[in-house]
Coordinates of C-alpha atoms and ligand atoms in Angstrom, one line a residue:
M1 CA 135.0 131.4 131.5
T2 CA 133.8 131.8 128.0
G3 CA 131.3 135.0 128.7
P4 CA 131.2 138.7 130.0
E5 CA 132.3 138.9 133.1
P6 CA 130.0 137.9 135.7
A7 CA 129.2 141.6 138.3
S8 CA 130.0 139.9 141.5
G9 CA 131.4 142.8 143.4
D10 CA 129.9 143.8 146.7
R11 CA 127.3 141.8 145.9
Q12 CA 124.9 140.6 149.6
G13 CA 122.8 138.4 147.7
T14 CA 120.8 137.5 144.8
L15 CA 117.2 136.4 143.8
L16 CA 116.1 134.0 141.3
V17 CA 113.1 134.5 139.1
V18 CA 112.1 131.2 137.5
N19 CA 109.3 131.5 134.2
C20 CA 108.5 127.9 133.0
G21 CA 106.4 128.4 130.3
S22 CA 105.0 125.6 128.1
S23 CA 108.3 125.1 126.3
T24 CA 110.7 127.6 127.7
L25 CA 112.6 128.2 130.8
K26 CA 113.4 131.8 131.3
L27 CA 115.8 132.6 134.3
A28 CA 116.7 135.7 136.0
L29 CA 119.2 136.6 138.9
F30 CA 119.5 140.2 140.2
D31 CA 120.9 141.3 143.4
L32 CA 119.6 142.6 146.5
R33 CA 118.9 146.5 145.1
L34 CA 116.6 144.5 142.2
H35 CA 119.6 145.2 139.6
K36 CA 119.8 142.6 137.0
I37 CA 123.0 140.4 136.9
A38 CA 122.1 137.3 134.6
S39 CA 119.7 135.8 132.8
V40 CA 119.0 132.5 130.6
L41 CA 116.5 131.7 128.2
A42 CA 115.8 127.8 127.8
E43 CA 113.9 126.7 124.3
K44 CA 112.5 123.8 122.9
L45 CA 112.3 121.8 125.9
E46 CA 111.1 118.4 125.9
Q47 CA 112.2 118.4 121.7
F48 CA 115.0 117.3 120.3
Q49 CA 117.0 120.9 119.9
A50 CA 116.2 121.6 123.3
T51 CA 119.1 124.9 123.6
A52 CA 119.6 126.6 127.0
H53 CA 121.9 130.0 126.6
I54 CA 123.3 133.0 129.4
Q55 CA 122.5 136.0 127.8
G56 CA 125.8 137.6 126.5
D57 CA 127.3 134.3 127.1
P58 CA 128.5 132.2 123.2
A59 CA 128.5 129.1 125.0
P60 CA 126.0 127.1 125.3
V61 CA 124.7 125.5 127.9
P62 CA 124.7 121.6 127.4
L63 CA 121.2 119.9 127.5
P64 CA 120.4 116.4 127.3
S65 CA 118.3 115.9 124.2
H66 CA 114.3 116.4 125.0
A67 CA 115.5 118.0 128.1
S68 CA 112.9 118.6 130.3
H69 CA 111.7 122.0 132.8
R70 CA 113.5 120.0 135.6
Q71 CA 117.2 119.1 134.0
A72 CA 116.8 122.6 132.1
L73 CA 116.6 124.0 135.7
E74 CA 119.3 122.0 137.1
A75 CA 122.4 122.4 133.4
V76 CA 121.3 125.9 133.8
I77 CA 122.1 126.5 137.6
Q78 CA 125.2 124.5 137.1
A79 CA 126.3 126.6 134.9
L80 CA 125.7 129.7 136.9
F81 CA 128.1 128.3 140.0
E82 CA 130.6 127.2 137.5
R83 CA 130.3 130.2 135.2
G84 CA 130.5 132.8 138.6
W85 CA 127.1 134.0 138.2
L86 CA 126.2 132.4 141.3
T87 CA 128.8 131.9 144.5
Q88 CA 126.2 130.9 147.3
A89 CA 122.6 129.7 147.3
P90 CA 120.2 132.8 146.6
V91 CA 118.0 135.0 149.2
A92 CA 115.2 133.9 148.1
I93 CA 113.3 132.1 144.3
G94 CA 110.5 133.6 142.3
H95 CA 108.3 131.2 140.7
R96 CA 106.4 133.1 137.8
V97 CA 102.7 130.8 138.4
V98 CA 100.0 131.7 135.4
H99 CA 96.7 130.6 137.7
G100 CA 95.9 131.2 141.1
G101 CA 92.6 130.7 140.6
E102 CA 90.3 132.8 143.4
R103 CA 92.7 131.1 145.9
F104 CA 95.4 133.4 145.4
R105 CA 94.9 137.5 146.1
Q106 CA 98.9 138.3 146.0
A107 CA 102.1 137.1 146.0
V108 CA 103.1 133.5 148.8
R109 CA 105.6 132.5 150.4
I110 CA 105.2 128.3 149.5
D111 CA 104.7 125.6 151.5
D112 CA 103.4 122.2 151.1
R113 CA 100.3 123.2 151.3
T114 CA 100.5 126.4 149.1
R115 CA 101.7 123.7 146.5
E116 CA 98.6 121.8 146.7
A117 CA 96.9 125.3 146.3
I118 CA 98.6 125.7 143.2
A119 CA 98.5 121.7 142.2
D120 CA 94.8 122.1 142.6
C121 CA 94.2 125.3 140.0
A122 CA 96.1 123.0 137.1
S123 CA 92.7 122.1 136.1
L124 CA 92.4 126.2 134.9
A125 CA 95.4 126.3 133.4
P126 CA 96.6 123.0 132.0
L127 CA 99.4 124.4 129.8
H128 CA 100.7 126.3 132.3
N129 CA 100.5 125.8 135.9
P130 CA 101.9 122.0 135.5
V131 CA 105.4 123.4 134.4
N132 CA 105.1 126.2 136.8
L133 CA 105.3 123.6 139.9
A134 CA 107.8 121.1 138.3
G135 CA 110.0 124.9 138.7
I136 CA 108.7 125.1 141.8
D137 CA 109.6 121.4 142.5
S138 CA 113.1 121.7 140.9
T139 CA 114.1 124.3 142.8
R140 CA 112.9 123.5 146.3
S141 CA 114.9 120.1 146.1
L142 CA 118.1 122.2 144.8
F143 CA 117.8 124.8 147.4
P144 CA 116.5 123.3 150.5
G145 CA 115.2 125.7 152.9
V146 CA 115.8 129.1 150.5
P147 CA 112.5 130.4 150.8
Q148 CA 110.6 130.3 147.5
I149 CA 108.1 132.7 146.8
A150 CA 104.7 132.3 144.2
V151 CA 103.8 135.5 142.2
F152 CA 100.1 134.6 140.2
D153 CA 99.2 136.2 137.0
T154 CA 95.5 136.3 137.9
A155 CA 96.3 137.8 141.7
F156 CA 96.0 141.4 141.0
H157 CA 92.6 141.1 139.1
Q158 CA 91.0 139.4 142.2
T159 CA 89.9 143.1 142.9
L160 CA 87.2 142.6 139.7
P161 CA 84.1 143.0 140.5
P162 CA 80.9 140.1 140.1
R163 CA 79.3 142.3 136.9
A164 CA 83.0 141.8 135.2
F165 CA 84.0 138.1 136.2
L166 CA 81.2 136.7 135.7
Y167 CA 80.1 135.2 132.4
A168 CA 76.6 134.9 131.3
L169 CA 75.8 131.2 132.0
P170 CA 74.3 128.9 134.3
Q171 CA 75.9 130.5 137.8
R172 CA 76.4 126.9 138.7
F173 CA 79.3 126.8 136.4
Y174 CA 80.6 129.6 138.1
R175 CA 79.7 128.2 141.9
Q176 CA 80.9 124.0 140.8
W177 CA 84.1 124.7 138.7
G178 CA 84.8 128.2 139.0
V179 CA 84.0 129.0 135.3
R180 CA 84.4 132.8 135.2
R181 CA 86.4 135.6 133.8
Y182 CA 90.1 135.6 135.9
G183 CA 92.7 137.8 134.0
F184 CA 96.2 137.6 133.6
H185 CA 99.2 139.6 132.9
G186 CA 98.5 140.6 136.6
T187 CA 102.5 141.4 137.6
S188 CA 102.4 143.7 134.3
H189 CA 99.8 145.7 135.1
A190 CA 100.4 146.4 138.6
F191 CA 103.9 147.3 137.5
M192 CA 102.0 150.1 135.2
L193 CA 100.0 151.2 138.2
T194 CA 102.4 152.1 140.4
E195 CA 105.1 153.7 137.9
T196 CA 101.9 156.1 136.2
A197 CA 101.5 157.1 140.1
R198 CA 105.4 157.6 139.9
L199 CA 105.6 159.4 136.9
L200 CA 102.3 161.0 137.9
G201 CA 103.1 162.7 141.3
Q202 CA 100.3 160.9 143.1
L203 CA 99.6 157.7 145.0
P204 CA 98.6 154.5 143.8
E205 CA 95.5 153.8 145.4
Q206 CA 94.3 157.2 143.9
T207 CA 95.3 156.6 140.5
S208 CA 93.5 155.3 137.6
L209 CA 94.3 154.0 134.2
I210 CA 93.5 151.6 131.4
S211 CA 96.6 149.4 130.6
A212 CA 97.1 148.0 128.0
H213 CA 99.9 145.2 127.9
L214 CA 100.8 144.5 124.3
G215 CA 103.2 141.8 123.5
N216 CA 103.0 138.0 122.1
G217 CA 99.9 137.9 124.1
C218 CA 97.9 140.9 124.6
S219 CA 95.5 142.0 127.4
I220 CA 94.1 145.7 128.7
A221 CA 93.1 146.5 132.2
A222 CA 91.1 148.5 133.9
I223 CA 92.5 149.9 137.3
D224 CA 90.1 152.2 139.3
H225 CA 91.8 153.5 142.5
G226 CA 94.6 151.3 142.7
H227 CA 92.4 148.1 142.3
S228 CA 92.0 146.1 138.6
V229 CA 87.8 146.2 138.3
D230 CA 88.0 144.8 134.7
T231 CA 90.1 143.3 132.4
S232 CA 89.9 141.6 129.1
M233 CA 91.2 138.3 129.5
G234 CA 89.1 135.6 131.0
L235 CA 88.6 132.2 132.4
T236 CA 92.1 131.8 129.9
P237 CA 94.2 134.2 128.2
L238 CA 92.5 133.4 125.1
E239 CA 90.0 136.2 125.6
G240 CA 89.9 139.5 124.4
L241 CA 92.4 141.6 122.2
V242 CA 93.7 139.8 118.6
M243 CA 97.8 138.3 119.5
G244 CA 100.3 136.9 118.2
S245 CA 98.8 133.5 117.1
R246 CA 96.1 133.2 119.5
S247 CA 92.6 134.7 118.2
G248 CA 91.6 136.7 121.3
D249 CA 86.9 136.8 121.7
V250 CA 85.3 135.1 118.9
D251 CA 81.8 133.6 118.5
P252 CA 81.2 131.0 120.0
G253 CA 78.8 130.0 117.5
L254 CA 81.5 129.6 115.6
F255 CA 82.5 126.3 117.5
D256 CA 79.1 124.3 116.4
F257 CA 80.0 125.6 113.0
L258 CA 83.4 124.3 112.3
K259 CA 82.4 121.0 113.5
T260 CA 80.2 121.0 110.8
K261 CA 83.4 120.7 108.8
G262 CA 85.2 117.9 110.5
I263 CA 87.2 120.4 112.7
G264 CA 87.6 118.3 115.9
Q265 CA 88.3 120.1 119.7
D266 CA 92.0 119.5 119.3
E267 CA 92.5 121.0 116.1
L268 CA 89.9 124.0 117.2
H269 CA 92.4 124.2 120.2
R270 CA 95.7 124.8 118.6
I271 CA 93.8 126.9 115.5
L272 CA 92.4 129.0 118.4
N273 CA 95.7 129.0 120.0
E274 CA 98.8 128.9 117.7
Q275 CA 97.2 129.6 113.7
S276 CA 94.9 132.3 114.6
G277 CA 95.7 136.2 115.5
L278 CA 98.0 137.9 114.0
L279 CA 99.4 135.3 112.2
G280 CA 95.9 133.8 111.0
L281 CA 94.7 137.2 109.9
S282 CA 98.1 137.6 107.9
G283 CA 99.2 134.3 106.6
Q284 CA 102.8 135.9 107.6
S285 CA 104.1 136.1 110.8
N286 CA 102.6 136.5 114.3
D287 CA 105.5 139.4 115.0
M288 CA 104.4 142.6 114.7
R289 CA 107.4 144.4 113.3
T290 CA 108.0 141.8 111.0
L291 CA 103.8 142.5 109.6
C292 CA 104.9 146.2 110.0
E293 CA 107.4 145.8 107.4
L294 CA 105.4 143.7 105.2
A295 CA 102.3 146.7 105.4
D296 CA 104.9 149.2 104.2
Q297 CA 106.3 146.6 101.2
G298 CA 102.5 146.7 100.1
H299 CA 101.3 143.2 101.5
E300 CA 97.9 144.0 101.7
A301 CA 97.0 140.9 104.1
S302 CA 99.3 142.3 106.8
A303 CA 98.3 145.6 106.8
T304 CA 94.4 144.1 107.1
A305 CA 96.4 142.3 110.5
I306 CA 97.8 145.6 111.7
D307 CA 94.3 146.9 111.4
V308 CA 92.2 144.6 113.2
F309 CA 94.4 144.4 115.9
C310 CA 94.4 148.3 116.7
F311 CA 90.1 148.4 115.7
R312 CA 89.8 145.7 118.2
L313 CA 92.3 148.0 120.9
A314 CA 90.5 150.7 120.3
R315 CA 86.5 149.3 121.2
Y316 CA 88.6 147.9 124.2
I317 CA 89.8 150.6 125.2
G318 CA 86.2 152.6 125.1
A319 CA 84.7 149.3 126.5
M320 CA 87.4 149.7 129.8
M321 CA 86.3 153.5 130.1
A322 CA 82.9 152.5 131.2
S323 CA 84.7 150.7 134.0
L324 CA 85.9 153.5 135.7
R325 CA 85.0 156.5 137.6
R326 CA 87.9 158.7 136.2
L327 CA 91.0 158.5 134.3
D328 CA 94.2 159.5 134.9
A329 CA 95.8 158.0 131.8
L330 CA 95.6 155.5 129.2
V331 CA 99.2 153.7 129.0
F332 CA 100.7 151.2 126.8
T333 CA 103.5 148.1 127.6
G334 CA 104.8 145.1 125.8
G335 CA 107.3 145.1 123.4
I336 CA 104.5 146.6 120.6
G337 CA 102.8 148.7 123.0
E338 CA 106.6 150.2 124.2
N339 CA 108.4 149.7 120.9
S340 CA 105.4 150.7 117.6
A341 CA 104.3 154.0 117.7
R342 CA 102.6 153.4 114.4
I343 CA 100.2 150.9 116.4
R344 CA 99.8 153.3 119.3
R345 CA 98.8 156.0 116.6
Q346 CA 96.8 154.0 114.7
T347 CA 94.5 152.5 117.9
L348 CA 93.7 156.6 119.2
A349 CA 93.0 157.7 115.8
S350 CA 89.7 155.4 116.0
L351 CA 89.8 157.4 120.0
G352 CA 89.1 161.1 118.8
L353 CA 85.2 160.7 120.1
L354 CA 86.7 160.1 123.4
G355 CA 89.1 162.4 123.6
F356 CA 92.5 160.6 122.8
A357 CA 94.7 162.8 121.1
V358 CA 98.5 162.0 120.1
D359 CA 101.2 164.7 119.4
P360 CA 103.5 162.8 116.6
E361 CA 107.1 163.5 118.1
R362 CA 106.5 162.6 121.3
N363 CA 104.9 159.2 120.4
S364 CA 108.1 158.7 118.6
A365 CA 110.0 159.6 120.6
H366 CA 109.1 157.9 123.4
G367 CA 110.1 153.9 123.3
R368 CA 111.4 150.8 125.7
Q369 CA 114.1 152.9 126.5
S370 CA 112.2 156.6 127.6
H371 CA 109.1 156.8 129.5
G372 CA 106.7 159.3 129.1
H373 CA 103.8 160.6 127.7
I374 CA 102.6 161.2 124.2
E375 CA 99.6 162.9 124.5
S376 CA 98.8 166.3 122.6
G377 CA 97.8 169.3 123.9
A378 CA 94.7 168.8 122.4
S379 CA 93.8 165.5 124.6
R380 CA 91.6 165.4 127.3
F381 CA 93.7 162.0 128.5
P382 CA 97.2 161.7 129.5
V383 CA 98.3 159.0 127.4
L384 CA 101.9 157.1 128.6
V385 CA 104.4 154.4 127.2
I386 CA 106.0 152.6 129.8
A387 CA 108.2 149.7 129.7
T388 CA 107.2 146.7 131.6
D389 CA 109.4 144.6 133.9
E390 CA 107.7 141.7 135.1
E391 CA 111.0 139.9 136.2
R392 CA 111.7 142.7 138.4
V393 CA 108.4 143.0 140.5
I394 CA 108.9 138.9 141.1
A395 CA 112.1 139.2 142.4
G396 CA 110.9 142.5 144.2
E397 CA 108.1 140.4 145.7
S398 CA 110.3 137.9 146.8
L399 CA 112.7 139.7 148.3
R400 CA 109.8 141.7 150.6
L401 CA 108.4 137.8 151.6
A402 CA 111.3 136.0 152.2
T403 CA 112.7 139.6 154.3
P404 CA 109.2 140.4 156.3
H405 CA 110.4 141.9 159.1
T406 CA 113.2 144.5 157.0
Ligands
ADP1 P1 106.1 138.8 125.2 O1 105.4 138.7 124.9 O2 106.8 137.1 124.4 O3 107.2 139.0 126.3 P2 106.9 141.3 124.1 O4 106.6 141.7 125.1 O5 108.8 140.9 123.9 O6 106.7 139.4 124.2 O7 106.2 141.6 122.4 C1 106.4 141.0 121.2 C2 106.1 142.0 120.8 O8 106.6 142.6 119.9 C3 106.4 141.2 118.8 O9 105.1 141.2 117.9 C4 107.1 142.0 117.9 O10 107.4 142.0 117.1 C5 106.7 143.4 118.5 N1 107.8 144.5 118.9 C6 109.0 144.8 119.2 N2 109.8 145.5 118.6 C7 108.9 145.9 117.8 C8 109.0 147.4 117.0 N3 109.7 148.0 116.7 N4 107.7 147.2 116.2 C9 106.5 146.6 115.9 N5 106.6 145.6 117.1 C10 107.5 145.2 117.8

């Protein structure tokens, strides 16, 4: 043992949460009271320098060069056993699955049928669902008989009405191919609903809010009486707000224009997903904290990137109000939403006409460590900062579905 002492004690069992990204693998281990025991990050999978670390343990988990998701998962699980974090098979394993199409309106237990349905959704998320399936297949063979649960990014938004999910395209695209807006970050937005209801002392089904999840990916959702009724991401997680390296909304006419400049399909995909957003605008970084520092040092393009980010967000907050019958709170979450008083202040400064007003002291005081109100007495609506915890939600769903009668 080289790392910190694993928290074993009176543990009755563990829940394992698996989140396979395109080149990353994140694992989290929870006890049955949903306290996090350990987390693991494997990066640069399928590349020469693939690495994996258990948080707080200086000894890396040895991985083969160009480790696949399956190889990384096997190595990490073995290390969790060898180093004492796991002593027996988990009680349940929860998987983050990006796209559930229209098939999945909530989390499900994975069996052969649901596995095939997840595979069928892969055409809607070709970068994500196949690696999510690799994680599912690996843990099913490592832990046969342990309940496996899929929790979908899209599921919470399946309550969107047609007026919000239809694109103004020929309807046959929707009917034949499922071309529509699905929305993502559903686990985080659903968590904002329950936490907002708790903070305001109301029932979730009576709570209406606008939830702004601002991390590397950014999306906003309008939640009316407990149901998602509008959101900024669409068929894919590219639509909507300005993100770290994703453009968010652009004029589709751009594609024809760039073709005349010799920019083909593959390059366009890379530009819109990897070279745009904060990174494209600033020319420096996709990281908001870095851009705030650079802007403070007088770097103009970074200040412009922040301006575009905040203005787009403010416009979307205004737009989301058209979907709501009432508003109990505007909520900020995600790495930027939780930590950056500056971004919250600058965004809300454009929304005075709608009645939002922020209190500078409360705005500075609240962050990742402390949930709370940041509006001033003059604000028409409460404004909250709430730290998201998607892994914990997935662990909770896994426990619920693995032990349905308790
Ligand atoms: P992910 O979407 O990958 O989970 P996070 O939710 O952790 O990412 O958000 C990452 C973003 O949060 C980065 O842009 C980071 O710079 C930003 N962030 C974290 N702390 C701060 C801060 N104090 N000020 C501004 N931005 C911050």
